[in-house]
mmCIF file of C-alpha atoms and ligand atoms in Angstrom:
data_model
loop_
_atom_site.group_PDB
_atom_site.id
_atom_site.type_symbol
_atom_site.label_atom_id
_atom_site.label_comp_id
_atom_site.label_asym_id
_atom_site.label_seq_id
_atom_site.Cartn_x
_atom_site.Cartn_y
_atom_site.Cartn_z
ATOM 1 C CA MET A 3 170.691 56.135 91.206
ATOM 2 C CA ARG A 4 167.324 54.995 89.712
ATOM 3 C CA SER A 5 164.680 53.855 92.121
ATOM 4 C CA LYS A 6 163.949 50.245 92.693
ATOM 5 C CA ILE A 7 160.092 49.743 92.585
ATOM 6 C CA VAL A 8 157.497 47.094 93.175
ATOM 7 C CA ALA A 9 154.056 48.100 92.007
ATOM 8 C CA GLY A 10 150.922 46.162 92.356
ATOM 9 C CA ASN A 11 148.158 46.166 89.812
ATOM 10 C CA TRP A 12 145.002 44.951 91.316
ATOM 11 C CA LYS A 13 143.044 45.265 88.072
ATOM 12 C CA MET A 14 139.268 44.788 88.459
ATOM 13 C CA ASN A 15 139.499 42.589 91.482
ATOM 14 C CA LEU A 16 138.304 42.637 95.209
ATOM 15 C CA THR A 17 135.207 43.883 96.856
ATOM 16 C CA PHE A 18 135.502 46.878 99.158
ATOM 17 C CA ASP A 19 135.730 44.518 102.321
ATOM 18 C CA GLU A 20 138.366 42.311 100.522
ATOM 19 C CA ALA A 21 140.413 45.416 99.536
ATOM 20 C CA ASP A 22 140.339 46.600 103.147
ATOM 21 C CA GLU A 23 141.596 43.071 104.319
ATOM 22 C CA VAL A 24 144.478 43.020 101.824
ATOM 23 C CA LEU A 25 145.588 46.635 102.764
ATOM 24 C CA ASP A 26 145.434 45.812 106.494
ATOM 25 C CA LYS A 27 147.491 42.620 106.066
ATOM 26 C CA LEU A 28 149.985 44.579 103.820
ATOM 27 C CA MET A 29 150.400 47.190 106.612
ATOM 28 C CA THR A 30 150.920 44.573 109.233
ATOM 29 C CA ASN A 31 153.601 42.949 107.075
ATOM 30 C CA LEU A 32 155.233 46.326 106.488
ATOM 31 C CA GLU A 33 155.227 47.151 110.057
ATOM 32 C CA GLU A 34 156.558 43.789 111.164
ATOM 33 C CA HIS A 35 159.263 43.400 108.618
ATOM 34 C CA ALA A 36 162.620 45.324 108.221
ATOM 35 C CA ALA A 37 162.373 48.355 105.977
ATOM 36 C CA LEU A 38 162.148 47.549 102.370
ATOM 37 C CA SER A 39 165.045 48.585 99.998
ATOM 38 C CA CYS A 40 162.529 49.413 97.227
ATOM 39 C CA LYS A 41 159.625 51.794 96.878
ATOM 40 C CA MET A 42 156.194 49.971 97.027
ATOM 41 C CA ILE A 43 153.181 51.235 94.991
ATOM 42 C CA VAL A 44 149.729 49.833 95.047
ATOM 43 C CA CYS A 45 147.457 50.571 92.084
ATOM 44 C CA THR A 46 143.850 49.993 93.112
ATOM 45 C CA PRO A 47 140.581 50.416 91.328
ATOM 46 C CA TYR A 48 139.324 53.992 91.555
ATOM 47 C CA PRO A 49 136.717 53.400 94.347
ATOM 48 C CA TYR A 50 139.507 52.091 96.693
ATOM 49 C CA LEU A 51 142.045 54.871 96.076
ATOM 50 C CA GLU A 52 141.058 56.753 99.167
ATOM 51 C CA LEU A 53 140.949 53.761 101.394
ATOM 52 C CA ALA A 54 144.510 52.734 100.144
ATOM 53 C CA SER A 55 145.617 56.436 100.696
ATOM 54 C CA ASP A 56 144.263 56.323 104.253
ATOM 55 C CA TYR A 57 146.165 53.156 105.026
ATOM 56 C CA SER A 58 149.466 54.172 103.465
ATOM 57 C CA GLY A 59 149.632 57.516 105.319
ATOM 58 C CA ASP A 60 152.958 59.255 104.213
ATOM 59 C CA SER A 61 155.243 56.459 104.759
ATOM 60 C CA TYR A 62 154.629 52.776 104.009
ATOM 61 C CA PHE A 63 153.612 52.557 100.386
ATOM 62 C CA GLU A 64 152.271 54.893 97.715
ATOM 63 C CA VAL A 65 149.059 54.684 95.791
ATOM 64 C CA GLY A 66 148.391 54.656 92.101
ATOM 65 C CA ALA A 67 145.452 54.448 89.689
ATOM 66 C CA GLN A 68 145.326 52.017 86.739
ATOM 67 C CA ASP A 69 144.056 54.312 84.028
ATOM 68 C CA VAL A 70 143.175 57.901 83.348
ATOM 69 C CA SER A 71 141.125 59.922 80.768
ATOM 70 C CA ALA A 72 142.950 61.550 77.884
ATOM 71 C CA TYR A 73 140.628 64.484 78.253
ATOM 72 C CA ASP A 74 140.863 67.332 80.760
ATOM 73 C CA LYS A 75 137.255 67.397 81.940
ATOM 74 C CA GLY A 76 133.689 67.641 80.870
ATOM 75 C CA ALA A 77 131.042 65.430 79.224
ATOM 76 C CA TYR A 78 132.966 62.091 79.242
ATOM 77 C CA THR A 79 130.673 59.850 81.266
ATOM 78 C CA GLY A 80 132.490 57.264 83.289
ATOM 79 C CA GLU A 81 135.852 58.701 82.847
ATOM 80 C CA VAL A 82 138.282 59.939 85.448
ATOM 81 C CA SER A 83 140.498 62.762 84.919
ATOM 82 C CA ALA A 84 144.144 63.281 85.884
ATOM 83 C CA ALA A 85 143.062 66.478 87.729
ATOM 84 C CA MET A 86 140.715 64.387 89.882
ATOM 85 C CA LEU A 87 143.563 61.939 90.702
ATOM 86 C CA GLY A 88 145.743 64.819 91.484
ATOM 87 C CA SER A 89 143.178 66.428 93.817
ATOM 88 C CA MET A 90 143.234 63.148 95.791
ATOM 89 C CA GLU A 91 147.052 63.339 95.957
ATOM 90 C CA ILE A 92 147.374 60.260 93.822
ATOM 91 C CA ALA A 93 151.057 60.145 92.853
ATOM 92 C CA TYR A 94 151.154 57.325 90.167
ATOM 93 C CA CYS A 95 148.973 55.958 87.471
ATOM 94 C CA ILE A 96 149.409 52.956 85.030
ATOM 95 C CA VAL A 97 148.964 53.753 81.369
ATOM 96 C CA GLY A 98 148.993 51.682 78.320
ATOM 97 C CA HIS A 99 148.477 48.380 80.036
ATOM 98 C CA SER A 100 148.047 45.625 77.430
ATOM 99 C CA GLU A 101 144.552 44.876 78.715
ATOM 100 C CA ARG A 102 143.501 48.488 77.847
ATOM 101 C CA ARG A 103 145.398 48.212 74.509
ATOM 102 C CA ALA A 104 143.524 45.002 73.661
ATOM 103 C CA TYR A 105 140.067 45.439 75.104
ATOM 104 C CA HIS A 106 139.718 49.231 74.702
ATOM 105 C CA ASN A 107 141.690 49.671 71.528
ATOM 106 C CA GLU A 108 144.045 52.072 73.082
ATOM 107 C CA SER A 109 146.615 53.377 70.598
ATOM 108 C CA ASP A 110 150.076 54.676 71.226
ATOM 109 C CA GLU A 111 148.711 58.083 70.399
ATOM 110 C CA LEU A 112 145.959 57.900 72.960
ATOM 111 C CA ILE A 113 148.442 56.678 75.571
ATOM 112 C CA ALA A 114 150.635 59.614 74.642
ATOM 113 C CA ARG A 115 147.777 61.939 75.486
ATOM 114 C CA LYS A 116 147.055 60.156 78.758
ATOM 115 C CA VAL A 117 150.810 60.563 79.739
ATOM 116 C CA ASP A 118 150.505 64.298 78.943
ATOM 117 C CA ARG A 119 147.432 64.697 81.198
ATOM 118 C CA LEU A 120 149.243 62.956 84.062
ATOM 119 C CA LEU A 121 152.329 64.932 83.791
ATOM 120 C CA GLU A 122 150.334 68.163 83.760
ATOM 121 C CA ASN A 123 148.881 67.127 87.060
ATOM 122 C CA ASP A 124 152.207 66.014 88.570
ATOM 123 C CA ILE A 125 151.276 62.350 88.558
ATOM 124 C CA ARG A 126 153.984 59.921 87.519
ATOM 125 C CA PRO A 127 152.939 57.609 84.674
ATOM 126 C CA ILE A 128 153.766 53.944 84.881
ATOM 127 C CA VAL A 129 153.778 53.202 81.150
ATOM 128 C CA CYS A 130 153.395 49.617 79.980
ATOM 129 C CA CYS A 131 154.781 48.218 76.832
ATOM 130 C CA GLY A 132 155.282 44.673 75.494
ATOM 131 C CA GLU A 133 154.616 42.287 72.534
ATOM 132 C CA VAL A 134 151.923 39.625 72.090
ATOM 133 C CA LEU A 135 152.860 35.995 71.636
ATOM 134 C CA GLU A 136 152.572 36.049 67.801
ATOM 135 C CA GLU A 137 154.930 39.061 67.654
ATOM 136 C CA ARG A 138 157.416 37.215 69.854
ATOM 137 C CA GLU A 139 157.225 34.148 67.765
ATOM 138 C CA ALA A 140 157.817 36.237 64.614
ATOM 139 C CA ASP A 141 160.852 37.768 66.432
ATOM 140 C CA LYS A 142 159.109 41.123 66.224
ATOM 141 C CA GLN A 143 159.374 42.052 69.938
ATOM 142 C CA PHE A 144 161.980 44.699 69.564
ATOM 143 C CA GLU A 145 160.233 46.386 66.669
ATOM 144 C CA VAL A 146 156.896 46.391 68.647
ATOM 145 C CA VAL A 147 158.345 47.745 71.834
ATOM 146 C CA LYS A 148 160.328 50.414 69.862
ATOM 147 C CA ARG A 149 157.086 51.681 68.207
ATOM 148 C CA GLN A 150 155.264 51.777 71.556
ATOM 149 C CA VAL A 151 158.028 53.657 73.282
ATOM 150 C CA THR A 152 158.746 56.031 70.451
ATOM 151 C CA ASP A 153 155.219 56.793 69.537
ATOM 152 C CA GLY A 154 153.896 56.910 73.029
ATOM 153 C CA LEU A 155 156.650 58.647 74.786
ATOM 154 C CA PHE A 156 159.283 60.295 72.663
ATOM 155 C CA HIS A 157 157.306 63.632 72.215
ATOM 156 C CA LEU A 158 158.247 64.327 75.836
ATOM 157 C CA THR A 159 161.046 66.668 76.907
ATOM 158 C CA PRO A 160 163.928 65.129 78.859
ATOM 159 C CA GLU A 161 162.631 66.586 82.105
ATOM 160 C CA GLN A 162 159.176 65.147 81.540
ATOM 161 C CA PHE A 163 160.708 61.784 80.447
ATOM 162 C CA GLY A 164 162.575 61.732 83.725
ATOM 163 C CA LYS A 165 159.164 61.481 85.649
ATOM 164 C CA LEU A 166 158.172 58.226 83.910
ATOM 165 C CA ILE A 167 158.413 54.662 85.114
ATOM 166 C CA ILE A 168 158.516 52.053 82.259
ATOM 167 C CA ALA A 169 157.035 48.610 82.643
ATOM 168 C CA TYR A 170 158.065 45.884 80.165
ATOM 169 C CA GLU A 171 155.275 43.332 80.125
ATOM 170 C CA PRO A 172 155.270 40.664 77.546
ATOM 171 C CA VAL A 173 151.594 40.031 76.907
ATOM 172 C CA TRP A 174 152.077 36.324 76.707
ATOM 173 C CA ALA A 175 153.328 36.291 80.295
ATOM 174 C CA ILE A 176 150.589 38.289 81.748
ATOM 175 C CA GLY A 177 148.257 36.244 84.050
ATOM 176 C CA THR A 178 149.290 33.077 82.193
ATOM 177 C CA GLY A 179 151.806 31.618 84.764
ATOM 178 C CA LYS A 180 154.351 31.691 81.838
ATOM 179 C CA THR A 181 157.229 34.136 82.856
ATOM 180 C CA ALA A 182 159.826 35.590 80.616
ATOM 181 C CA THR A 183 163.207 34.088 81.321
ATOM 182 C CA PRO A 184 165.672 36.420 83.211
ATOM 183 C CA GLU A 185 167.622 36.594 79.986
ATOM 184 C CA GLN A 186 164.594 37.589 77.986
ATOM 185 C CA ALA A 187 163.715 40.270 80.488
ATOM 186 C CA GLN A 188 167.196 41.588 80.757
ATOM 187 C CA GLU A 189 167.619 41.667 76.874
ATOM 188 C CA MET A 190 164.527 43.770 76.510
ATOM 189 C CA HIS A 191 165.061 46.109 79.366
ATOM 190 C CA ALA A 192 168.618 46.784 78.109
ATOM 191 C CA TYR A 193 167.101 47.387 74.678
ATOM 192 C CA ILE A 194 164.511 49.878 76.128
ATOM 193 C CA ARG A 195 167.242 51.649 77.995
ATOM 194 C CA SER A 196 169.407 51.964 74.873
ATOM 195 C CA LEU A 197 166.453 53.635 72.972
ATOM 196 C CA ILE A 198 166.067 56.112 75.830
ATOM 197 C CA ALA A 199 169.829 56.742 75.751
ATOM 198 C CA GLU A 200 169.683 57.265 71.935
ATOM 199 C CA LYS A 201 166.847 59.840 72.372
ATOM 200 C CA TYR A 202 167.469 61.573 75.709
ATOM 201 C CA GLY A 203 171.181 60.644 76.560
ATOM 202 C CA LYS A 204 172.813 58.363 78.916
ATOM 203 C CA VAL A 205 172.069 60.216 82.017
ATOM 204 C CA VAL A 206 168.277 60.119 81.587
ATOM 205 C CA ALA A 207 168.477 56.436 80.518
ATOM 206 C CA GLU A 208 170.459 55.510 83.565
ATOM 207 C CA GLU A 209 167.911 57.214 85.763
ATOM 208 C CA THR A 210 164.779 55.596 84.340
ATOM 209 C CA SER A 211 163.252 52.681 86.312
ATOM 210 C CA ILE A 212 162.224 49.892 84.029
ATOM 211 C CA LEU A 213 159.974 47.278 85.716
ATOM 212 C CA TYR A 214 159.275 43.732 84.560
ATOM 213 C CA GLY A 215 155.619 42.442 84.567
ATOM 214 C CA GLY A 216 154.210 39.112 83.751
ATOM 215 C CA SER A 217 153.498 36.243 86.178
ATOM 216 C CA CYS A 218 156.084 37.520 88.698
ATOM 217 C CA LYS A 219 155.722 35.725 91.884
ATOM 218 C CA PRO A 220 157.770 35.087 95.103
ATOM 219 C CA SER A 221 159.412 31.916 93.556
ATOM 220 C CA ASN A 222 160.785 33.729 90.420
ATOM 221 C CA ALA A 223 161.058 37.410 91.587
ATOM 222 C CA LYS A 224 164.723 37.185 92.807
ATOM 223 C CA GLU A 225 166.158 35.865 89.631
ATOM 224 C CA LEU A 226 164.272 38.430 87.459
ATOM 225 C CA PHE A 227 165.205 41.248 89.705
ATOM 226 C CA ALA A 228 168.855 40.174 89.849
ATOM 227 C CA ASN A 229 169.353 41.531 86.263
ATOM 228 C CA PRO A 230 171.206 44.881 85.939
ATOM 229 C CA ASP A 231 168.570 46.524 83.841
ATOM 230 C CA VAL A 232 165.475 45.169 85.828
ATOM 231 C CA ASP A 233 164.591 47.760 88.353
ATOM 232 C CA GLY A 234 161.645 45.876 90.014
ATOM 233 C CA GLY A 235 158.200 44.564 88.998
ATOM 234 C CA LEU A 236 154.674 45.446 88.074
ATOM 235 C CA ILE A 237 152.848 42.673 89.723
ATOM 236 C CA GLY A 238 149.251 41.573 88.812
ATOM 237 C CA GLY A 239 147.743 38.568 90.449
ATOM 238 C CA ALA A 240 150.382 38.119 93.156
ATOM 239 C CA SER A 241 149.743 41.653 94.401
ATOM 240 C CA LEU A 242 146.268 40.525 95.534
ATOM 241 C CA ASN A 243 147.899 38.539 98.281
ATOM 242 C CA ALA A 244 149.600 40.610 100.830
ATOM 243 C CA ASP A 245 152.132 37.831 101.852
ATOM 244 C CA ASP A 246 153.144 37.224 98.267
ATOM 245 C CA PHE A 247 153.423 40.778 97.467
ATOM 246 C CA MET A 248 155.531 41.482 100.341
ATOM 247 C CA ALA A 249 157.746 38.480 99.565
ATOM 248 C CA ILE A 250 158.277 39.844 96.048
ATOM 249 C CA ALA A 251 159.121 43.320 97.353
ATOM 250 C CA GLU A 252 161.523 41.671 99.808
ATOM 251 C CA SER A 253 163.410 39.886 97.027
ATOM 252 C CA LEU A 254 164.317 43.309 95.440
ATOM 253 C CA LYS A 255 167.616 44.401 96.873
HETATM 254 C C1 PEP B 54 149.900 42.889 85.004
HETATM 255 O O1 PEP B 54 148.713 42.799 84.681
HETATM 256 O O2 PEP B 54 150.413 44.097 85.000
HETATM 257 C C2 PEP B 54 150.654 41.714 85.407
HETATM 258 C C3 PEP B 54 151.858 41.731 85.462
HETATM 259 O O3 PEP B 54 149.829 40.620 85.768
HETATM 260 P P1 PEP B 54 150.297 39.186 86.335
HETATM 261 O O4 PEP B 54 151.388 39.526 87.403
HETATM 262 O O5 PEP B 54 149.062 38.597 86.967
HETATM 263 O O6 PEP B 54 150.890 38.389 85.270
#
């Protein structure tokens, strides 16, 4: 059975004190509510990884980073390596987010190298894919996502692929308040699963968690998560509010 997952992507938000406050509230919520039926991951900016890890301990939620260098180590000022994350026992890392593709010109080839570095260091990549509005309007969404998944990920062995979490995030829905309909999400998730099945077989495809991301909030999470191929969500804005993030996690059964 594949895992149900709710992952928060804090992006470049919150001061240290604000981060501390959100984590503190999240812990209170987790302690007060019945156990979740999904795995919760919080992907913070690098400076807050240790704080989040201290809060999470071994049990309540897991901690992830939002990006990683494609290089091993050395003279790459400002970069953070997968080995560094691994040495802090960070278990997850987002790669290929549309904001990195758009503002940092990240290609599928670069994303493939980042995925390799993470896997070498036993960190599970949360790999984002998704089309921009013009591509959706031109009915090119399947072509675009196929290219991203194929060029970014299909060099992996089946065993390596089994470590991935995929996040389908239509770029037109990220931070815009415009959510994909449950039908649009299901259609694309089923398509991604069919690509995986074609390349790696049905078992790997059935075991891969595919998350939806894009303006997911407490009011729409339930109907998005009710789809058979939607295994949870990658949550941006709503993950900055501990109550909203908790409510989203609770709607994933
Ligand atoms: C994201 O950036 O991964 C995301 C899904 O953002 P939001 O939920 O704010 O649309």
